[in-house]
Amino acid sequence: MARIAVIGAGMGALAAAARLAVAGHRVAVYERTETYGGAVRRLERDGFAFDTGPGTLPLPAVYRDLFLKTGKEPLEACVELTQVDPSARHVFADGTEVSLPNASRAGVVAALDEALGAGAGARWGDFLVRAREAWDRTRRPLLEEPLWPNWSVLAEREPYPAVPHKRLLRTRRAGTLAEIAAWELRDPRLTALLESHALAYGLDPRVTPASAAVLPYLEHAFGTWYVRGGVRELARAVYERCLARRVEFHFGAEVTGVVEKDGRAAGVELADGSVAEADTVVGNGPWRVADLMRGHALYPPEAIEPHPEGMAPGRIVVCLALRGAQEAGAAHRTVVHTPDREGELDLFGLGEPPARPTVRIDRPDDPALRPDDAHEAVVLTTTVPSLTHHDWTAPGAADAFADRMVTEAERAIPGLRERTLWREVRTPEHTRQETGAEGGGVPAPALAAAEGTMLHPANSTAIPGLFTVGGWSHPGGGLPHAGMSGALVAGLIVEGPDFRGSQ
């Protein structure tokens, strides 16, 4: 039985801890804040409750597998999952609206044809078929296996089977999401639909590889799910599974260094000066472990360099406590698309928050989130520059931008401002405080192609006994990816360097 120290209690770290404990190891988690879940947090006030991190759960099979492998109770015995239908309502710049059925290609095609005109649905449906091929080509090597030394195979090959595009006697194929939209979808509203999936992860569609087509496909193929009581309930369930497997938790315990002995990780140093010895150390992300190793070469020579974490965009989250009941038939999620695409994309170049942002609205019909049926809890989310590029702590900066978000959201929910009892605005500064992420950035999922720039550092490091887990390491950000990261790290520790992923 090995002693394993886990730095941080984010979702990837929790997933790894539960799996390692089941394998017979003695696992201790050291979390510098006073709670678990990383970015999966909840704000509670006056009988209202809000998810301030992810509002829905894609690909729940990842967490079903975690619960299957770590105990007798399945996931559905610990949390209540419901499919969100429609998966989303979209309000486009020209006022056109469409509600897309959950996990139904035929239904989506029909809805788009009716809302956008004949042919729009077919073009999107054909795109989903190509996206499925990209998913089939990359799912296992990109998500279900460790990042091997021959990772360049993922970097060089574009898995998306783009349609040939002829122009000026030249034949080209889409290499980015923006080119897919321009050459294959050919409708500004379909462009907005496609690019919204990239924007939600802080990705610039003009440079994001075509392989990112897997992001809308993942939602389409596996559905969009909601955890009753809020997604924070998923974090609670994983935490309680860790406790049931006798994982030790130390909250308010900031790790300030990794102990090294005889050339391998041998424990962690804590802010109070104490040392917790361990045979293996699991860090909660390369940005964190890189700091802790104080100049050590963290990655093998053949591994990629991590994307600068401080450069990743962040999120503004506005929690709205509303008077008045939710209207019947209201969509769980609505995406209000910007009428100024180029202005919004300036956040990636100029580092300026958009004047008219794309806003995601979550309004779950969940009694657990409101004081009574005469009120409603609503969350608005927008991708913005991180603290590295914009001072969100400046007086009035967050509130002024929140006003813009509410204005855009009123295109979908008229009278939203008048119904507001109070609001709380959360910025990348809150993300930085809760997760430690430099600049309050949010990690994107790993993607193939683009010369490896969208991959994340391997879970193994150049230091024996030191592993990385979570959104800033392979296979990147997002709730499913965090669960996959935990599974990969546990496999590498339990089965050794020859581990090839779950079968």
Phi, psi and omega in degrees: 000117181270152174268125183237126176258127179249125181268113177095155182237039172288176186296321178294318179296318178297318179298318178294317183298316180298316182293320181291323179294320178297330179283000175101006180271156175267112189247132175233132181253132180243111185242126185286336176270188184259011181209177183254171172106347181062239180280353180274085186243169178227137172254127179236135179195132174054035179086356176263151176220141185223136166284121178262356174250223179301141180259345179221167182239110171275156174050060181297346180303332179298316181278334171299318179296319179301314182288326177296320185277349186241007179175178183279329182280124177288170182305315185292346174277347183252331175220158177259119179257136175228143176283137178273118181220118005291160180296326175192149169258134181244130176246112186270171186300327182274006180093349177297142178233150174209139174251124186261123179300154182278124171056043178221104180296315180297319179295321179294316179301314181296318181295319180290321177299317182292320185275322187253349181112154182305136178100334181295316180296320180296320180295319178291320179298318177295322176299317180297326177296317178292323178297324178298321179296320177297320178298313181298325182285333189247345189306306184288306184293334184269328189241330189253358178237154172300159177279107186276166179304336179269033180303341182299339176299319177291329184285326189271329187264127174273112186281346182282123183278077185297148177283134178302137181238118182260130178205128179052049176065014178243145176250123181233160176235146182298129177248351179227166176298321180298323179288324174302314182298315185288322189261336185246325182268319170055044176203126183300332179285321174293326175301313180297321179299313180295311187288339179296330178291325176287315181301325181299333178258012179073031182254135177278113184296341180288337180237350179292130185297156179302337179299343177293357172302340179292339183292308174293330179294320180302316178294318182293315188282323187250359175082166174250130186237151177238142176263116181302135186092353181103155183296338174304332178296329176295316178299318178300315182297319179292320177299314180293328175295322176298315179299319179296332178268011175067034170286135177272138178240135176235101180269155185067024183245095182275126176276127181249353179191160175253127179285134178241134179218127180055038174081012179221159177295134185225016179146188181228147173264139182251160184298335180278004178094352180279165179234132174252112182286148180204155175275335181216144178238132176245120181265158183265032174142146183296328178299326182280309183295325179301320177294318185292330184281355171052055173095355177295152173287106188284326188246148176301156182304330183275355183277157180284160173280142180292146172297136182303111187298323181293347181271346183291137177298162178243200182222145165256130179239125179247117179264121184247121172266116188248143168274147180098142181285152174293137180291151180298139176079009180296138179290142177298314179235134174234136175248118178259112188274143182295144171275359182231078183301312183296322178296322178293320182289349176298339180298336180275337182254304184274345181072023180259135176295142185294144177292324179230088187280158164288130185239130173263128183248122174250122178223072181295139176275081189226110181303336181291346186257002183222154181292329178194179184284000176265012180221168181213142175253123184232141178238127174254137181225138178218143175279133184220168174297150179284178178298337179297329185248345183212137182272092180283352178271353180297143182305126176083350185296313183291316181294321179297319180288324177300324177299319177298317181297317179296320178300315179292321180296333180291347172295335180256329181232085180302143178079013183300317183296318182292335181276350188284121173280315177197165178217155171232136184248127180244135188240178174303339176294321176296319178299317179299315181295321186278329185245344184082000182294125180301127179079357181070026179286161179242127184288143176267158175294153174292143179226149179278168178073202180056032178058027176083002183290343180256009173273165179240156182302150182298157178287332173276153179233176179286347179265114178306137179084002179243125181231154177244146182218154176109184190296336181268006173233175183303133003258030172099194190273164182111149183303312179299320183293326176298316177297321178295320179300316178298321179294320181293316180296316179299319179296319180294324181283316184285315186261347178092182186296347178272003179302132184242019179092167180291146181263000000 
